[in-house]
PDB file of C-alpha atoms and ligand atoms in Angstrom:
ATOM      1  CA  UNK A  65      -0.028   0.009  -0.041  1.00  0.00           C
ATOM      2  CA  UNK A  66       1.790   2.977  -1.204  1.00  0.00           C
ATOM      3  CA  UNK A  67      -0.309   5.763   0.456  1.00  0.00           C
ATOM      4  CA  UNK A  68       1.971   6.006   3.516  1.00  0.00           C
ATOM      5  CA  UNK A  69       5.097   6.066   1.228  1.00  0.00           C
ATOM      6  CA  UNK A  70       3.751   8.992  -0.828  1.00  0.00           C
ATOM      7  CA  UNK A  71       2.934  10.729   2.358  1.00  0.00           C
ATOM      8  CA  UNK A  72       6.194  10.325   3.973  1.00  0.00           C
ATOM      9  CA  UNK A  73       8.009  11.282   0.882  1.00  0.00           C
ATOM     10  CA  UNK A  74       6.098  14.380  -0.334  1.00  0.00           C
ATOM     11  CA  UNK A  75       3.262  15.483   1.829  1.00  0.00           C
ATOM     12  CA  UNK A  76       3.593  19.179   2.500  1.00  0.00           C
ATOM     13  CA  UNK A  77       6.232  19.674  -0.178  1.00  0.00           C
ATOM     14  CA  UNK A  78       6.046  21.907  -3.270  1.00  0.00           C
ATOM     15  CA  UNK A  79       5.698  20.273  -6.640  1.00  0.00           C
ATOM     16  CA  UNK A  80       8.562  21.722  -8.700  1.00  0.00           C
ATOM     17  CA  UNK A  81       8.221  19.759 -11.937  1.00  0.00           C
ATOM     18  CA  UNK A  82       6.331  17.109 -13.819  1.00  0.00           C
ATOM     19  CA  UNK A  83       8.132  14.664 -16.126  1.00  0.00           C
ATOM     20  CA  UNK A  84       5.786  12.843 -18.470  1.00  0.00           C
ATOM     21  CA  UNK A  85       7.465   9.821 -19.983  1.00  0.00           C
ATOM     22  CA  UNK A  86       4.413   8.054 -21.362  1.00  0.00           C
ATOM     23  CA  UNK A  87       1.606  10.521 -22.329  1.00  0.00           C
ATOM     24  CA  UNK A  88      -1.015   7.799 -22.064  1.00  0.00           C
ATOM     25  CA  UNK A  89      -0.545   7.426 -18.378  1.00  0.00           C
ATOM     26  CA  UNK A  90      -2.641  10.602 -17.859  1.00  0.00           C
ATOM     27  CA  UNK A  91      -6.247   9.400 -18.605  1.00  0.00           C
ATOM     28  CA  UNK A  92      -9.630  11.244 -18.668  1.00  0.00           C
ATOM     29  CA  UNK A  93     -11.072   8.420 -16.366  1.00  0.00           C
ATOM     30  CA  UNK A  94      -9.840   5.533 -14.291  1.00  0.00           C
ATOM     31  CA  UNK A  95      -9.103   2.970 -16.939  1.00  0.00           C
ATOM     32  CA  UNK A  96      -6.545   0.236 -17.669  1.00  0.00           C
ATOM     33  CA  UNK A  97      -6.533   1.292 -21.257  1.00  0.00           C
ATOM     34  CA  UNK A  98      -3.790   3.654 -22.716  1.00  0.00           C
ATOM     35  CA  UNK A  99      -6.387   4.579 -25.416  1.00  0.00           C
ATOM     36  CA  UNK A 100      -8.257   6.497 -22.704  1.00  0.00           C
ATOM     37  CA  UNK A 101      -5.488   8.973 -22.581  1.00  0.00           C
ATOM     38  CA  UNK A 102      -6.392  12.661 -21.708  1.00  0.00           C
ATOM     39  CA  UNK A 103      -5.192  14.838 -24.632  1.00  0.00           C
ATOM     40  CA  UNK A 104      -3.035  17.485 -23.222  1.00  0.00           C
ATOM     41  CA  UNK A 105      -2.965  15.660 -19.829  1.00  0.00           C
ATOM     42  CA  UNK A 106       0.759  16.312 -19.304  1.00  0.00           C
ATOM     43  CA  UNK A 107       0.206  19.972 -19.719  1.00  0.00           C
ATOM     44  CA  UNK A 108      -2.657  19.996 -17.123  1.00  0.00           C
ATOM     45  CA  UNK A 109      -0.301  18.507 -14.545  1.00  0.00           C
ATOM     46  CA  UNK A 110       2.547  20.827 -15.498  1.00  0.00           C
ATOM     47  CA  UNK A 111       0.106  23.686 -14.598  1.00  0.00           C
ATOM     48  CA  UNK A 112       0.213  22.399 -11.006  1.00  0.00           C
ATOM     49  CA  UNK A 113       3.948  23.227 -10.449  1.00  0.00           C
ATOM     50  CA  UNK A 114       4.167  25.432  -7.518  1.00  0.00           C
ATOM     51  CA  UNK A 115       1.288  23.753  -5.692  1.00  0.00           C
ATOM     52  CA  UNK A 116       1.725  21.866  -2.396  1.00  0.00           C
ATOM     53  CA  UNK A 117       1.162  18.116  -2.110  1.00  0.00           C
ATOM     54  CA  UNK A 118      -1.521  17.261   0.494  1.00  0.00           C
ATOM     55  CA  UNK A 119      -2.240  14.072   2.466  1.00  0.00           C
ATOM     56  CA  UNK A 120      -2.966  11.170   0.179  1.00  0.00           C
ATOM     57  CA  UNK A 121      -6.219   9.262   0.782  1.00  0.00           C
ATOM     58  CA  UNK A 122      -6.803   5.644  -0.152  1.00  0.00           C
ATOM     59  CA  UNK A 123     -10.030   3.503  -0.831  1.00  0.00           C
ATOM     60  CA  UNK A 124      -9.478   0.034  -2.078  1.00  0.00           C
ATOM     61  CA  UNK A 125      -6.668   0.124  -4.656  1.00  0.00           C
ATOM     62  CA  UNK A 126      -7.250   3.797  -5.577  1.00  0.00           C
ATOM     63  CA  UNK A 127      -5.470   6.697  -4.169  1.00  0.00           C
ATOM     64  CA  UNK A 128      -6.476  10.408  -4.189  1.00  0.00           C
ATOM     65  CA  UNK A 129      -3.854  13.180  -3.770  1.00  0.00           C
ATOM     66  CA  UNK A 130      -4.457  16.890  -3.556  1.00  0.00           C
ATOM     67  CA  UNK A 131      -2.248  19.583  -5.043  1.00  0.00           C
ATOM     68  CA  UNK A 132      -3.790  22.796  -3.658  1.00  0.00           C
ATOM     69  CA  UNK A 133      -7.194  22.946  -5.483  1.00  0.00           C
ATOM     70  CA  UNK A 134      -6.440  20.084  -7.795  1.00  0.00           C
ATOM     71  CA  UNK A 135      -7.114  16.421  -7.302  1.00  0.00           C
ATOM     72  CA  UNK A 136      -5.069  13.541  -8.667  1.00  0.00           C
ATOM     73  CA  UNK A 137      -6.796  10.121  -8.917  1.00  0.00           C
ATOM     74  CA  UNK A 138      -4.211   7.390  -8.900  1.00  0.00           C
ATOM     75  CA  UNK A 139      -4.855   3.713  -9.840  1.00  0.00           C
ATOM     76  CA  UNK A 140      -1.886   1.413  -9.827  1.00  0.00           C
ATOM     77  CA  UNK A 141      -3.396  -1.394 -11.779  1.00  0.00           C
ATOM     78  CA  UNK A 142      -1.675  -4.731 -11.292  1.00  0.00           C
ATOM     79  CA  UNK A 143       1.965  -3.741 -11.534  1.00  0.00           C
ATOM     80  CA  UNK A 144       2.261  -0.002 -10.885  1.00  0.00           C
ATOM     81  CA  UNK A 145       4.289   1.253  -8.028  1.00  0.00           C
ATOM     82  CA  UNK A 146       6.134   4.510  -6.982  1.00  0.00           C
ATOM     83  CA  UNK A 147       9.727   4.926  -6.304  1.00  0.00           C
ATOM     84  CA  UNK A 148      11.853   7.899  -5.173  1.00  0.00           C
ATOM     85  CA  UNK A 149      15.142   8.865  -6.913  1.00  0.00           C
ATOM     86  CA  UNK A 150      17.519  11.843  -6.947  1.00  0.00           C
ATOM     87  CA  UNK A 151      16.396  14.242  -9.624  1.00  0.00           C
ATOM     88  CA  UNK A 152      19.861  14.082 -11.287  1.00  0.00           C
ATOM     89  CA  UNK A 153      19.443  10.243 -11.934  1.00  0.00           C
ATOM     90  CA  UNK A 154      17.996   8.962 -15.141  1.00  0.00           C
ATOM     91  CA  UNK A 155      14.460   7.605 -14.888  1.00  0.00           C
ATOM     92  CA  UNK A 156      14.091   3.868 -14.091  1.00  0.00           C
ATOM     93  CA  UNK A 157      12.858   1.296 -16.658  1.00  0.00           C
ATOM     94  CA  UNK A 158       9.135   1.202 -17.508  1.00  0.00           C
ATOM     95  CA  UNK A 159       8.607   4.646 -15.938  1.00  0.00           C
ATOM     96  CA  UNK A 160       5.424   6.485 -16.918  1.00  0.00           C
ATOM     97  CA  UNK A 161       5.498   9.719 -15.086  1.00  0.00           C
ATOM     98  CA  UNK A 162       7.546  11.573 -12.492  1.00  0.00           C
ATOM     99  CA  UNK A 163       6.529  14.219  -9.984  1.00  0.00           C
ATOM    100  CA  UNK A 164       9.506  16.403  -8.994  1.00  0.00           C
ATOM    101  CA  UNK A 165       9.863  17.770  -5.450  1.00  0.00           C
ATOM    102  CA  UNK A 166      13.042  19.823  -5.376  1.00  0.00           C
ATOM    103  CA  UNK A 167      16.023  17.501  -5.705  1.00  0.00           C
ATOM    104  CA  UNK A 168      13.916  14.321  -5.665  1.00  0.00           C
ATOM    105  CA  UNK A 169      11.562  12.724  -8.250  1.00  0.00           C
ATOM    106  CA  UNK A 170       8.769  10.285  -7.382  1.00  0.00           C
ATOM    107  CA  UNK A 171       8.505   7.947 -10.427  1.00  0.00           C
ATOM    108  CA  UNK A 172       5.508   5.809 -11.233  1.00  0.00           C
ATOM    109  CA  UNK A 173       6.729   2.566 -12.784  1.00  0.00           C
ATOM    110  CA  UNK A 174       4.390   0.187 -14.475  1.00  0.00           C
ATOM    111  CA  UNK A 175       5.551  -2.630 -16.722  1.00  0.00           C
ATOM    112  CA  UNK A 176       2.044  -3.368 -18.180  1.00  0.00           C
ATOM    113  CA  UNK A 177       0.593   0.170 -18.635  1.00  0.00           C
ATOM    114  CA  UNK A 178      -2.595  -0.593 -16.691  1.00  0.00           C
ATOM    115  CA  UNK A 179      -1.805   2.047 -14.106  1.00  0.00           C
ATOM    116  CA  UNK A 180      -3.010   5.650 -14.636  1.00  0.00           C
ATOM    117  CA  UNK A 181      -3.322   9.095 -13.087  1.00  0.00           C
ATOM    118  CA  UNK A 182      -6.483  11.137 -13.587  1.00  0.00           C
ATOM    119  CA  UNK A 183      -6.560  14.971 -12.953  1.00  0.00           C
ATOM    120  CA  UNK A 184      -9.886  16.059 -11.449  1.00  0.00           C
ATOM    121  CA  UNK A 185     -11.255  19.011  -9.352  1.00  0.00           C
ATOM    122  CA  UNK A 186     -10.415  18.615  -5.718  1.00  0.00           C
ATOM    123  CA  UNK A 187     -14.067  18.767  -4.727  1.00  0.00           C
ATOM    124  CA  UNK A 188     -14.729  15.556  -6.647  1.00  0.00           C
ATOM    125  CA  UNK A 189     -11.743  13.612  -5.352  1.00  0.00           C
ATOM    126  CA  UNK A 190     -13.254  11.939  -2.341  1.00  0.00           C
ATOM    127  CA  UNK A 191     -16.279  10.646  -4.243  1.00  0.00           C
ATOM    128  CA  UNK A 192     -14.146   9.634  -7.320  1.00  0.00           C
ATOM    129  CA  UNK A 193     -11.807   7.563  -5.147  1.00  0.00           C
ATOM    130  CA  UNK A 194     -14.858   5.552  -3.928  1.00  0.00           C
ATOM    131  CA  UNK A 195     -17.044   5.437  -7.054  1.00  0.00           C
ATOM    132  CA  UNK A 196     -18.281   1.907  -7.964  1.00  0.00           C
ATOM    133  CA  UNK A 197     -16.475   0.472  -4.904  1.00  0.00           C
ATOM    134  CA  UNK A 198     -17.776  -1.313  -1.913  1.00  0.00           C
ATOM    135  CA  UNK A 199     -16.539  -0.528   1.579  1.00  0.00           C
ATOM    136  CA  UNK A 200     -12.626  -0.483   2.025  1.00  0.00           C
ATOM    137  CA  UNK A 201     -11.648  -3.871   3.293  1.00  0.00           C
ATOM    138  CA  UNK A 202      -9.392  -2.436   5.983  1.00  0.00           C
ATOM    139  CA  UNK A 203     -10.608   0.993   6.727  1.00  0.00           C
ATOM    140  CA  UNK A 204     -14.209   0.048   6.878  1.00  0.00           C
ATOM    141  CA  UNK A 205     -14.142  -3.636   7.854  1.00  0.00           C
ATOM    142  CA  UNK A 206     -17.192  -5.754   7.370  1.00  0.00           C
ATOM    143  CA  UNK A 207     -18.382  -8.271   9.950  1.00  0.00           C
ATOM    144  CA  UNK A 208     -19.268 -11.835   9.007  1.00  0.00           C
ATOM    145  CA  UNK A 209     -22.989 -11.187   8.495  1.00  0.00           C
ATOM    146  CA  UNK A 210     -22.285  -8.010   6.299  1.00  0.00           C
ATOM    147  CA  UNK A 211     -19.952 -10.242   4.172  1.00  0.00           C
ATOM    148  CA  UNK A 212     -22.581 -12.906   3.824  1.00  0.00           C
ATOM    149  CA  UNK A 213     -25.089 -10.249   2.672  1.00  0.00           C
ATOM    150  CA  UNK A 214     -22.553  -8.818   0.229  1.00  0.00           C
ATOM    151  CA  UNK A 215     -21.674 -12.198  -1.411  1.00  0.00           C
ATOM    152  CA  UNK A 216     -24.951 -13.825  -2.331  1.00  0.00           C
ATOM    153  CA  UNK A 217     -23.622 -15.617  -5.277  1.00  0.00           C
ATOM    154  CA  UNK A 218     -22.691 -19.298  -6.067  1.00  0.00           C
ATOM    155  CA  UNK A 219     -19.458 -18.244  -7.682  1.00  0.00           C
ATOM    156  CA  UNK A 220     -16.137 -19.301  -5.952  1.00  0.00           C
ATOM    157  CA  UNK A 221     -15.438 -17.300  -2.852  1.00  0.00           C
ATOM    158  CA  UNK A 222     -11.838 -16.287  -3.837  1.00  0.00           C
ATOM    159  CA  UNK A 223     -13.038 -15.034  -7.223  1.00  0.00           C
ATOM    160  CA  UNK A 224     -15.827 -12.819  -5.875  1.00  0.00           C
ATOM    161  CA  UNK A 225     -13.545 -11.476  -2.986  1.00  0.00           C
ATOM    162  CA  UNK A 226     -11.652  -9.633  -5.762  1.00  0.00           C
ATOM    163  CA  UNK A 227     -14.752  -7.795  -7.023  1.00  0.00           C
ATOM    164  CA  UNK A 228     -14.139  -4.271  -5.870  1.00  0.00           C
ATOM    165  CA  UNK A 229     -17.855  -3.392  -5.973  1.00  0.00           C
ATOM    166  CA  UNK A 230     -18.511  -5.725  -3.234  1.00  0.00           C
ATOM    167  CA  UNK A 231     -15.411  -5.142  -1.022  1.00  0.00           C
ATOM    168  CA  UNK A 232     -12.596  -2.826  -2.133  1.00  0.00           C
ATOM    169  CA  UNK A 233      -8.901  -3.602  -1.679  1.00  0.00           C
ATOM    170  CA  UNK A 234      -8.437  -7.354  -2.155  1.00  0.00           C
ATOM    171  CA  UNK A 235      -6.390  -8.475  -5.119  1.00  0.00           C
ATOM    172  CA  UNK A 236      -5.295 -11.882  -6.127  1.00  0.00           C
ATOM    173  CA  UNK A 237      -2.718 -12.266  -3.361  1.00  0.00           C
ATOM    174  CA  UNK A 238      -4.797 -10.913  -0.476  1.00  0.00           C
ATOM    175  CA  UNK A 239      -7.949 -12.921  -1.519  1.00  0.00           C
ATOM    176  CA  UNK A 240      -6.118 -16.186  -1.472  1.00  0.00           C
ATOM    177  CA  UNK A 241      -4.137 -15.373   1.707  1.00  0.00           C
ATOM    178  CA  UNK A 242      -7.465 -14.330   3.383  1.00  0.00           C
ATOM    179  CA  UNK A 243      -9.057 -17.706   2.489  1.00  0.00           C
ATOM    180  CA  UNK A 244      -6.049 -19.478   3.823  1.00  0.00           C
ATOM    181  CA  UNK A 245      -6.272 -17.672   7.191  1.00  0.00           C
ATOM    182  CA  UNK A 246     -10.018 -18.447   7.263  1.00  0.00           C
ATOM    183  CA  UNK A 247      -9.332 -22.082   6.391  1.00  0.00           C
ATOM    184  CA  UNK A 248     -11.796 -21.880   3.461  1.00  0.00           C
ATOM    185  CA  UNK A 249     -11.335 -23.734   0.131  1.00  0.00           C
ATOM    186  CA  UNK A 250     -11.077 -20.901  -2.515  1.00  0.00           C
ATOM    187  CA  UNK A 251     -13.327 -22.705  -5.010  1.00  0.00           C
ATOM    188  CA  UNK A 252     -16.231 -23.050  -2.516  1.00  0.00           C
ATOM    189  CA  UNK A 253     -19.378 -21.342  -3.716  1.00  0.00           C
ATOM    190  CA  UNK A 254     -19.794 -18.095  -1.687  1.00  0.00           C
ATOM    191  CA  UNK A 255     -23.442 -18.837  -0.775  1.00  0.00           C
ATOM    192  CA  UNK A 256     -22.391 -22.245   0.669  1.00  0.00           C
ATOM    193  CA  UNK A 257     -20.301 -20.617   3.473  1.00  0.00           C
ATOM    194  CA  UNK A 258     -21.617 -21.057   7.034  1.00  0.00           C
ATOM    195  CA  UNK A 259     -21.867 -18.110   9.451  1.00  0.00           C
ATOM    196  CA  UNK A 260     -18.746 -19.415  11.191  1.00  0.00           C
ATOM    197  CA  UNK A 261     -17.005 -19.380   7.845  1.00  0.00           C
ATOM    198  CA  UNK A 262     -17.978 -15.776   7.289  1.00  0.00           C
ATOM    199  CA  UNK A 263     -16.781 -14.670  10.743  1.00  0.00           C
ATOM    200  CA  UNK A 264     -13.398 -16.326  10.150  1.00  0.00           C
ATOM    201  CA  UNK A 265     -13.142 -14.808   6.763  1.00  0.00           C
ATOM    202  CA  UNK A 266     -14.033 -11.372   8.048  1.00  0.00           C
ATOM    203  CA  UNK A 267     -11.195 -11.708  10.666  1.00  0.00           C
ATOM    204  CA  UNK A 268      -8.960 -13.205   8.026  1.00  0.00           C
ATOM    205  CA  UNK A 269      -9.333 -10.295   5.575  1.00  0.00           C
ATOM    206  CA  UNK A 270      -8.599  -7.726   8.314  1.00  0.00           C
ATOM    207  CA  UNK A 271      -5.527  -9.646   9.694  1.00  0.00           C
ATOM    208  CA  UNK A 272      -4.106 -10.311   6.200  1.00  0.00           C
ATOM    209  CA  UNK A 273      -4.352  -6.626   5.217  1.00  0.00           C
ATOM    210  CA  UNK A 274      -3.124  -5.248   8.581  1.00  0.00           C
ATOM    211  CA  UNK A 275      -0.207  -7.663   8.480  1.00  0.00           C
ATOM    212  CA  UNK A 276       0.779  -6.487   5.033  1.00  0.00           C
ATOM    213  CA  UNK A 277       0.514  -2.738   5.968  1.00  0.00           C
ATOM    214  CA  UNK A 278       2.510  -3.385   9.223  1.00  0.00           C
ATOM    215  CA  UNK A 279       5.278  -5.184   7.181  1.00  0.00           C
ATOM    216  CA  UNK A 280       5.911  -2.224   4.918  1.00  0.00           C
ATOM    217  CA  UNK A 281       8.851  -0.148   5.695  1.00  0.00           C
ATOM    218  CA  UNK A 282       7.899   3.247   4.560  1.00  0.00           C
ATOM    219  CA  UNK A 283      11.540   4.184   3.978  1.00  0.00           C
ATOM    220  CA  UNK A 284      12.097   1.297   1.722  1.00  0.00           C
ATOM    221  CA  UNK A 285      10.861   0.583  -1.892  1.00  0.00           C
ATOM    222  CA  UNK A 286       8.526  -2.300  -2.322  1.00  0.00           C
ATOM    223  CA  UNK A 287       9.291  -4.907  -4.891  1.00  0.00           C
ATOM    224  CA  UNK A 288       6.513  -7.264  -6.017  1.00  0.00           C
ATOM    225  CA  UNK A 289       7.078 -10.898  -5.423  1.00  0.00           C
ATOM    226  CA  UNK A 290       6.341 -11.431  -9.100  1.00  0.00           C
ATOM    227  CA  UNK A 291       9.361  -9.207  -9.933  1.00  0.00           C
ATOM    228  CA  UNK A 292      11.793 -10.981  -7.590  1.00  0.00           C
ATOM    229  CA  UNK A 293      10.852  -9.470  -4.174  1.00  0.00           C
ATOM    230  CA  UNK A 294      10.904 -11.499  -1.082  1.00  0.00           C
ATOM    231  CA  UNK A 295       7.787 -13.745  -0.567  1.00  0.00           C
ATOM    232  CA  UNK A 296       6.221 -13.115   2.835  1.00  0.00           C
ATOM    233  CA  UNK A 297       2.976 -15.090   2.112  1.00  0.00           C
ATOM    234  CA  UNK A 298       1.734 -18.415   3.316  1.00  0.00           C
ATOM    235  CA  UNK A 299       0.378 -19.934   0.076  1.00  0.00           C
ATOM    236  CA  UNK A 300       0.775 -17.372  -2.762  1.00  0.00           C
ATOM    237  CA  UNK A 301       3.458 -18.481  -5.148  1.00  0.00           C
ATOM    238  CA  UNK A 302       4.309 -21.487  -3.012  1.00  0.00           C
ATOM    239  CA  UNK A 303       2.894 -24.275  -5.074  1.00  0.00           C
ATOM    240  CA  UNK A 304       4.817 -27.564  -4.482  1.00  0.00           C
ATOM    241  CA  UNK A 305       6.185 -26.408  -1.148  1.00  0.00           C
ATOM    242  CA  UNK A 306       4.925 -27.452   2.293  1.00  0.00           C
ATOM    243  CA  UNK A 307       2.254 -25.343   4.042  1.00  0.00           C
ATOM    244  CA  UNK A 308       3.829 -23.375   6.921  1.00  0.00           C
ATOM    245  CA  UNK A 309       0.997 -24.553   9.224  1.00  0.00           C
ATOM    246  CA  UNK A 310       0.341 -28.225   8.456  1.00  0.00           C
ATOM    247  CA  UNK A 311       3.127 -29.417   6.065  1.00  0.00           C
ATOM    248  CA  UNK A 312       0.881 -30.513   3.192  1.00  0.00           C
ATOM    249  CA  UNK A 313       2.031 -29.465  -0.124  1.00  0.00           C
ATOM    250  CA  UNK A 314       0.481 -26.196  -1.484  1.00  0.00           C
ATOM    251  CA  UNK A 315      -1.326 -26.408  -4.757  1.00  0.00           C
ATOM    252  CA  UNK A 316      -2.183 -23.927  -7.573  1.00  0.00           C
ATOM    253  CA  UNK A 317      -4.894 -23.763 -10.143  1.00  0.00           C
ATOM    254  CA  UNK A 318      -6.223 -21.158 -12.582  1.00  0.00           C
ATOM    255  CA  UNK A 319      -9.422 -19.726 -11.330  1.00  0.00           C
ATOM    256  CA  UNK A 320     -11.262 -17.087 -13.443  1.00  0.00           C
ATOM    257  CA  UNK A 321      -7.966 -16.314 -15.197  1.00  0.00           C
ATOM    258  CA  UNK A 322      -5.817 -15.850 -12.116  1.00  0.00           C
ATOM    259  CA  UNK A 323      -3.465 -18.400 -10.479  1.00  0.00           C
ATOM    260  CA  UNK A 324      -4.889 -19.361  -7.149  1.00  0.00           C
ATOM    261  CA  UNK A 325      -2.892 -21.020  -4.378  1.00  0.00           C
ATOM    262  CA  UNK A 326      -4.244 -23.021  -1.393  1.00  0.00           C
ATOM    263  CA  UNK A 327      -3.338 -25.772   1.130  1.00  0.00           C
ATOM    264  CA  UNK A 328      -5.485 -28.894   0.701  1.00  0.00           C
ATOM    265  CA  UNK A 329      -4.692 -29.747   4.257  1.00  0.00           C
ATOM    266  CA  UNK A 330      -5.859 -26.514   5.932  1.00  0.00           C
ATOM    267  CA  UNK A 331      -8.506 -25.683   3.167  1.00  0.00           C
ATOM    268  CA  UNK A 332     -10.184 -28.982   2.267  1.00  0.00           C
ATOM    269  CA  UNK A 333     -12.799 -29.058  -0.467  1.00  0.00           C
TER     270      UNK A 333
HETATM  271 ZN1  LIG B 633      -1.877 -26.308   5.606  1.00  0.00          ZN
END
């Protein structure tokens, strides 16, 4: 979760420059498609030079950031992240845009071009960050009965946990890890879960997200596991290796297009 990183790096600082490397990163709406590029978007952001960065807000996987009267909606997609570099250094590989604060630049890197930034009026920022999303999984945690009500569907629980309109903030990794913590088979139809299952899942979601937030060292850059970073997870990307809790070998299977990991010992079908 990069909200705390952006806050520690730049909150209260003056934006002194904008470096647009990939014009299509500035979009007219939250979208994973470069074709939704905002014409002249780079110029809009350059007009914000001299503004002061406010406190970033987060809802699900979206961020909102104020620059005086301007709002910047940020969606990191699947592979986007921010890094900080001295302004004199060349920009890193796969960089899309850079926000300059004096002698430092915050670069948004994204290998797949799904990530975007959307300039909007500040008054619309709070709503825009939430639009189309359910409650934030960590900031507005749902209890077991609320979860049960939000997931009246026979589709697999792990798949629907990733639907941001029902609950915002769970991606492929956290959905699988939350199911592991709750001891629930990820392919189980959501509407077949018992009230005990929902209670454990509600707890599992919050514990999973809180742990991942606590593990972040805001002074350090995060590297995705898929890009060679350390793997702190119990089942994610651990197929063929023993479960840390019971020793049974973790398995993986494609589920709705995403590789899903679970322990058949802890999460029996
Ligand atoms: Zn296990």
